[in-house]
Coordinates of C-alpha atoms in Angstrom, one line a residue:
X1 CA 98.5 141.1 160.5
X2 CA 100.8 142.0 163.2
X3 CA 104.3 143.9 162.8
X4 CA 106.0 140.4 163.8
X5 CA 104.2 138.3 161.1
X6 CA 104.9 141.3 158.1
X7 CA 108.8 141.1 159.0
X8 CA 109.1 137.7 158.6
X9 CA 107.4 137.2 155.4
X10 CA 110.1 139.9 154.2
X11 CA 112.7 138.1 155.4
X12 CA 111.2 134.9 153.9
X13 CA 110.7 136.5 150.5
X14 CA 114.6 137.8 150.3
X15 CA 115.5 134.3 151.4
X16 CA 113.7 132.7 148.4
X17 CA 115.2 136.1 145.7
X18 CA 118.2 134.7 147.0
X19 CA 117.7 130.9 146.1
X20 CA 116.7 131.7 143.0
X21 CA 119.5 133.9 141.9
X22 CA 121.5 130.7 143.4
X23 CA 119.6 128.5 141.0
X24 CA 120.3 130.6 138.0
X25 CA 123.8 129.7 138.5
X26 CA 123.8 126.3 137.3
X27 CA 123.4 127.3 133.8
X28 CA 127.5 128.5 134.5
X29 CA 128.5 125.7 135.7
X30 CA 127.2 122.9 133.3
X31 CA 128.5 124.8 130.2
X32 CA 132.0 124.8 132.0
X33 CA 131.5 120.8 132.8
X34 CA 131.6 122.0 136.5
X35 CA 130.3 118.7 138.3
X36 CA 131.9 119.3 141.3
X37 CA 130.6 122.5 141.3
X38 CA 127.1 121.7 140.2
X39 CA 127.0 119.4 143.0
X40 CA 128.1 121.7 145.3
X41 CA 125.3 124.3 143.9
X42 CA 122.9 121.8 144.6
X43 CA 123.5 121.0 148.2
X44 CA 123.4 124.8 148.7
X45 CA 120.2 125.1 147.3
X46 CA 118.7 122.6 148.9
X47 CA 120.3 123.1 152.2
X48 CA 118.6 127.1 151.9
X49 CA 115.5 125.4 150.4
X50 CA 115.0 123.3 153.7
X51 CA 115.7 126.3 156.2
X52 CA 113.0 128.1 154.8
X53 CA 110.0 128.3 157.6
X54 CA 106.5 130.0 158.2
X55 CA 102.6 129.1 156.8
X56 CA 102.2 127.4 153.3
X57 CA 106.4 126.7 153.4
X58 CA 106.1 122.5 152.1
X59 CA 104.2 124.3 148.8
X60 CA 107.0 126.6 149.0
X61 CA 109.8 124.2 149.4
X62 CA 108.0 122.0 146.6
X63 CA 108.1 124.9 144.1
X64 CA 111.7 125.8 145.0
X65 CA 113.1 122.5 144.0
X66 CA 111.0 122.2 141.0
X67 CA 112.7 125.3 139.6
X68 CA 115.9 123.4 140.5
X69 CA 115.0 120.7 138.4
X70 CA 114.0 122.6 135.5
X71 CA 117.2 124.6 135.5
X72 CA 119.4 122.1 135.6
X73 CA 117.7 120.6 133.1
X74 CA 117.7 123.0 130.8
X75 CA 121.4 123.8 131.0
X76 CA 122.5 119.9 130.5
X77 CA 120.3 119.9 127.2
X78 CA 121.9 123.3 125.9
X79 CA 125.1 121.9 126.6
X80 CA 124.4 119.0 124.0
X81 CA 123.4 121.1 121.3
X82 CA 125.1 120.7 118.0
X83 CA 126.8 123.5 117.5
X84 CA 127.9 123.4 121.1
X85 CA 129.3 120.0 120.9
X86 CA 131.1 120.8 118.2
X87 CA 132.8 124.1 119.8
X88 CA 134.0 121.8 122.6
X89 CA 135.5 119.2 120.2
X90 CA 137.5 121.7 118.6
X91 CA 138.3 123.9 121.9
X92 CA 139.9 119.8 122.9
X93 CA 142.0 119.0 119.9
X94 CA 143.6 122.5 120.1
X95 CA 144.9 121.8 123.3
X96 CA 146.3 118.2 122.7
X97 CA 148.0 117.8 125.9
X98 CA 149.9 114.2 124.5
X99 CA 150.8 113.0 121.0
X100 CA 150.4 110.2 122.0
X101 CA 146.3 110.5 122.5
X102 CA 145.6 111.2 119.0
X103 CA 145.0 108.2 117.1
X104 CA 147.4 106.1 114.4
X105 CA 150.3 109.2 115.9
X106 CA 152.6 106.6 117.6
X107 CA 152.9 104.5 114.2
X108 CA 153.7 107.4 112.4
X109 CA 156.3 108.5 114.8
X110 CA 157.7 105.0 114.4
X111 CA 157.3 105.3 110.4
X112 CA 158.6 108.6 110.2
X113 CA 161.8 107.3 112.8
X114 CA 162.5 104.5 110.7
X115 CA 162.5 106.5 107.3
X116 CA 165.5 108.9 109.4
X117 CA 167.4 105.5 109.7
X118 CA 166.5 104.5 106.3
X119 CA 167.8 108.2 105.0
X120 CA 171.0 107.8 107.0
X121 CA 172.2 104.4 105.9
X122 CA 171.3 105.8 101.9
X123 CA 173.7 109.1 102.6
X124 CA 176.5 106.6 104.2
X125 CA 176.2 104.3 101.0
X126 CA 176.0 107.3 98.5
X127 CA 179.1 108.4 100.6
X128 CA 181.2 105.1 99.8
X129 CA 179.8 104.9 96.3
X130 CA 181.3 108.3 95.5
X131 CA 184.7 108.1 97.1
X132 CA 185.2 104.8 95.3
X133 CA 184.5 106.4 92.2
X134 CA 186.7 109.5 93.3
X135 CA 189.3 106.7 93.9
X136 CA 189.4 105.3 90.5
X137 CA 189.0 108.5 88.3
X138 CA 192.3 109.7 90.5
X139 CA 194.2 106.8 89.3
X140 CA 192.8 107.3 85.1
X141 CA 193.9 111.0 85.6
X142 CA 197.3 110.8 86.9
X143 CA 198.1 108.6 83.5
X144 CA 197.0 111.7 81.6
X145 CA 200.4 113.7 81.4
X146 CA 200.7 117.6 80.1
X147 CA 203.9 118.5 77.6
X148 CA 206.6 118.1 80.5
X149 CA 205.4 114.4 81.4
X150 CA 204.3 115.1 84.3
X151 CA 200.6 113.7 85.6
X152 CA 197.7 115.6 85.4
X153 CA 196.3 114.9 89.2
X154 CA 194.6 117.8 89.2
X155 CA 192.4 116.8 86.0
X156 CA 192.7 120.3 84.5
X157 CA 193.9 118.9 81.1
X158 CA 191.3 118.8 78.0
X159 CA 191.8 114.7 77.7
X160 CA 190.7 114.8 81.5
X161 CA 188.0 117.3 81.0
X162 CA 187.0 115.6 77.9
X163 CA 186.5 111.8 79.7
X164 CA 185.1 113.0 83.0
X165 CA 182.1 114.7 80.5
X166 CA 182.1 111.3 78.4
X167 CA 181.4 109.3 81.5
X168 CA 178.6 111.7 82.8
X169 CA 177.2 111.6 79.7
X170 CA 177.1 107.6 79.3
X171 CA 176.0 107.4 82.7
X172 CA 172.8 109.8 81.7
X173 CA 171.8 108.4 78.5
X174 CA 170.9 105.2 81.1
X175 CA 168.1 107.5 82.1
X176 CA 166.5 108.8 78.4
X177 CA 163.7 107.5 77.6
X178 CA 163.6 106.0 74.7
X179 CA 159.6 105.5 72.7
X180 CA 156.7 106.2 74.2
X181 CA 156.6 106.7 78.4
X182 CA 153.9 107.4 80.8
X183 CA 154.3 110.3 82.6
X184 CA 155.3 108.6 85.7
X185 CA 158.4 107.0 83.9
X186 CA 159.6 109.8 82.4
X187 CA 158.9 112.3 85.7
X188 CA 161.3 108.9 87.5
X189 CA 163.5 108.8 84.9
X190 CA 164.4 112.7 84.9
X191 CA 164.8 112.7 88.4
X192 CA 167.6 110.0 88.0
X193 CA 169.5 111.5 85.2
X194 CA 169.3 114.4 88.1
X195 CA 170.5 111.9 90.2
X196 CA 173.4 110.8 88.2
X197 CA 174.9 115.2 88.7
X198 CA 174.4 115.2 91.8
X199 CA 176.3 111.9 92.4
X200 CA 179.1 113.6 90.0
X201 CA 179.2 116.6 92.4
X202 CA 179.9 114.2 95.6
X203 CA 182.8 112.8 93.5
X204 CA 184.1 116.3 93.1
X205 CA 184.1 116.6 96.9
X206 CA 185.6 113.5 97.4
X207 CA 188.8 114.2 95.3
X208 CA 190.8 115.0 98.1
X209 CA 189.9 111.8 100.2
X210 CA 190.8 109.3 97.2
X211 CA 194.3 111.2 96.3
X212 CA 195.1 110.9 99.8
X213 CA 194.3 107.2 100.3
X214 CA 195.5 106.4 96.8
X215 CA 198.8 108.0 97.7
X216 CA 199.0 106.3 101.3
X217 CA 198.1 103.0 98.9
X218 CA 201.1 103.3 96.5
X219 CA 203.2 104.4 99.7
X220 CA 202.6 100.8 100.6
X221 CA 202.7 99.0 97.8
X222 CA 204.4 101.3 94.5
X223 CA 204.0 99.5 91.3
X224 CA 206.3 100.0 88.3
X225 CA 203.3 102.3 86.5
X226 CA 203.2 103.9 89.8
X227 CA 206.9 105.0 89.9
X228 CA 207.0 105.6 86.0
X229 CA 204.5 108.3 86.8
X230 CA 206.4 110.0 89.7
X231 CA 209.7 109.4 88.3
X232 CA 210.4 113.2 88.8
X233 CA 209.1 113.2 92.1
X234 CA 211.0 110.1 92.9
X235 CA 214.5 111.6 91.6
X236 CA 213.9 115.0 93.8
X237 CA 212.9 112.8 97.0
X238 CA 214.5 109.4 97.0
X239 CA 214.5 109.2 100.1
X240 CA 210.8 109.1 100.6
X241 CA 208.8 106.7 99.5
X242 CA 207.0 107.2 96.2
X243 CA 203.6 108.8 97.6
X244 CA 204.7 110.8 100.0
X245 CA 207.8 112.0 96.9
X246 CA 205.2 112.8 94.4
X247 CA 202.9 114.3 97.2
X248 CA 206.0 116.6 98.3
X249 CA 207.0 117.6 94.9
X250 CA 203.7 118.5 93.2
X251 CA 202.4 119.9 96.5
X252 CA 199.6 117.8 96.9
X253 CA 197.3 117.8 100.1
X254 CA 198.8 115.2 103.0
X255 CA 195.2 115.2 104.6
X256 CA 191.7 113.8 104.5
X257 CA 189.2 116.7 104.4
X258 CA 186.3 117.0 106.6
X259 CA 183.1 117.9 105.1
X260 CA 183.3 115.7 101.8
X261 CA 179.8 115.8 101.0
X262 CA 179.2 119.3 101.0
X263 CA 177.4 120.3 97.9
X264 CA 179.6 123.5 97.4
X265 CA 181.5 123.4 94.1
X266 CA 183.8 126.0 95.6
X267 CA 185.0 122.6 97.9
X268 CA 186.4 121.3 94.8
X269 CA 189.8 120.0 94.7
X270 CA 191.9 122.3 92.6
X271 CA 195.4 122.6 91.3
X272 CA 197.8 124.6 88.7
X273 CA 199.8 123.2 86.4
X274 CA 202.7 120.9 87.3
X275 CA 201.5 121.3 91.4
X276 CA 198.5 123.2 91.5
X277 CA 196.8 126.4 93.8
X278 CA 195.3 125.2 96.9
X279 CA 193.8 127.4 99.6
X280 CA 195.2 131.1 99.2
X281 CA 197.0 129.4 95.9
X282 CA 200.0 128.4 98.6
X283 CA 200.3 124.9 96.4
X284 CA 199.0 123.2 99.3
X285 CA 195.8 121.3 97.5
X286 CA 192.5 122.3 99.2
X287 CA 191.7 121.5 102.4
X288 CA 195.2 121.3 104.0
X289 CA 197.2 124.6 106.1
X290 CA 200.7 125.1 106.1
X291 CA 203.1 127.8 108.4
X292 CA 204.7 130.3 106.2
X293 CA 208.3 128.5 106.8
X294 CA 206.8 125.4 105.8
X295 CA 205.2 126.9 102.2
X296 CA 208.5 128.2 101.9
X297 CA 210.3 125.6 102.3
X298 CA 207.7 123.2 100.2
X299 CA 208.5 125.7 97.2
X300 CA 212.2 126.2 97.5
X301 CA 212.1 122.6 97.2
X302 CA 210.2 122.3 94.1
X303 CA 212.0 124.8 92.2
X304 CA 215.8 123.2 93.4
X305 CA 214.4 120.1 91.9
X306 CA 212.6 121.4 88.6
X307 CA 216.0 123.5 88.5
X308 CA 218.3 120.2 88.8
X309 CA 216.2 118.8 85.8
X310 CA 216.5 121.7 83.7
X311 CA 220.3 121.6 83.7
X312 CA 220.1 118.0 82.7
X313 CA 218.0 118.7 79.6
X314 CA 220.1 121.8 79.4
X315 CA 222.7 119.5 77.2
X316 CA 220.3 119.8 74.2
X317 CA 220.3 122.6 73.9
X318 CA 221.6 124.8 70.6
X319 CA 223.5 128.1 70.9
X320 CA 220.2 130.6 70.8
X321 CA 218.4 128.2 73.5
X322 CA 221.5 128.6 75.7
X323 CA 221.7 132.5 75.4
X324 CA 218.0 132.3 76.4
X325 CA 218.7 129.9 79.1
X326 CA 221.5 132.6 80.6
X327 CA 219.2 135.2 80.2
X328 CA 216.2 133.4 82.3
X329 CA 218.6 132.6 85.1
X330 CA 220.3 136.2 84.7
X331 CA 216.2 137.5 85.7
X332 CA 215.9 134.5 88.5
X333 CA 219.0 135.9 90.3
X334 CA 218.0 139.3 89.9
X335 CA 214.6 138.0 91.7
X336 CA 216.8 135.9 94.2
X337 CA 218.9 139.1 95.1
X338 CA 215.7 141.4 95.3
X339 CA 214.1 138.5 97.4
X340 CA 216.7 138.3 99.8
X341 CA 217.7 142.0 100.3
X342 CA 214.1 142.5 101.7
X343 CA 214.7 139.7 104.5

């Protein structure tokens, strides 16, 4: 054999090392669901396969792509093993790229939308339900007076206390059970006794709303219960009309407050005695600001008034009531004088 023959069966033989390390490479590429590149693999191959050259080559050539075959093969069928198929199923729904491609999603988006709407239209109503309420329990407490006649709008007073419990509880007893239940009924029927304090709670939160409204109501239209029960307010202010008097003089809130569903019992319209605290106890009703000047002048107000109608009543008076009289208005100048000299 001659020096030329010997070098060309070398370079023959690292031609053919070199196919197949080529052709192992399709295992690679079917596991990765390569086509394109499987393809492309393949054309190499067979594009080295056919360039090969020199005695016994067709045999050659024939083996070559054999191996092809069978590797390629080989790799498709491992790729559609079991366990395999189910690593790719799972590698697939963990990268949803669309909610839209996963099936029965779009009705439920629909479903789930519409239940939003649903939810929203129930709150309104519940809202509506509760200020109406809030409405008409404002009009039963203002007829309950404390020992100076005067309306308790506030609903601090035990009669007050003592219905507002009475209707809560006649309202829950709608939701004992009474006999024998199934567990569903009486799981349904606690959650609606539930239901029925929760309610009560937006009522509380609505207070402010309904004495506003109320107020604006009478404004309009004042009946003869309405000015029996601001009479006071009506003889401080007569030159407002009855709401806004009564308003004025007991220092009830002038506004609608925002946020009337909040479940915070802290938003619970409050009040003292004869006018009430409001925020930072300024007689104000919760929910509405005032300037300093304009407290001021709100209280000054109240106490000429309450001080014009304790000198009327004054007349009744017996000798020992006067000399206690003098001696209360002896300590409110005293307060007047100390008042002013810090100004």
């Amino acid at each position: 054999m001659s020096t030329l023959t010997t070098v060309a069966e070398t370079g023959r033989e690292a031609r053919v090392e070199k196919i197949r390390k080529a052709i192992k490479r399709v295992n690679g590429l079917v596991a990765k669901e390569d086509d394109r590149g499987v393809a492309s693999l393949a054309a190499k191959v067979d594009g080295q396969i056919n360039a090969l050259s020199g005695k016994g080559v067709r045999a050659l050539q024939t083996e070559l792509r054999e191996e092809w075959a069978a590797a390629k093969k080989a790799a498709e069928e491992k790729a559609k093993e079991p366990g395999k198929a189910v690593a790719l199923v799972g590698k697939v729904s963990l990268a949803t790229a669309r909610y839209q491609d996963v099936p029965g999603m779009v009705e439920r988006v629909e479903e789930t939308a519409q239940a939003i709407a649903d939810g929203v239209t129930l709150e309104l109503q519940a809202h509506e339900l509760a200020l109406r309420i809030a409405r008409q329990d404002f009009r039963a407490r203002i007829q309950i007076t404390n020992k100076e006649g005067d309306p308790d709008w506030v609903g601090r007073m035990k009669p007050n206390k003592e219905r507002s419990a009475e209707i809560l509880r006649k309202a829950g007893e709608r939701f004992h059970a009474s006999g024998e239940v199934s567990a569903d009924e009486a799981a349904d029927l606690k959650e609606k006794a539930a239901a029925v304090q929760r309610l009560a709670l937006a009522i509380k939160n609505q207070r402010q709303n309904a004495l506003v409204i109320e107020m604006a109501e009478i404004d309009a239209n004042p009946t003869d219960e309405d000015r029996q029960i601001f009479a006071k307010a009506i003889a401080a202010f007569p030159e407002l009309p009855v709401g806004q008097a009564a308003q004025r003089y007991y220092g009830m809130p002038t506004e609608m407050r925002k946020g009337a569903l909040s479940a915070s019992g802290k938003d619970e319209l409050e009040g003292g005695s004869d006018g009430g605290e409001g925020n930072d106890g300024d007689g104000d009703g919760e929910g509405e600001k005032r300037t300093a000047m304009e407290f001021i002048e709100l209280n000054f107000t109240k106490v000429k008034a309450q001080l014009a109608a304790a000198e009327k009543r004054s007349a009744k008076l017996n000798d020992d009531e006067r000399s206690a009289l003098k001696a209360m208005i002896a300590d409110l100048v005293e307060m007047s004088e100390g008042f002013a000299s810090q100004l």
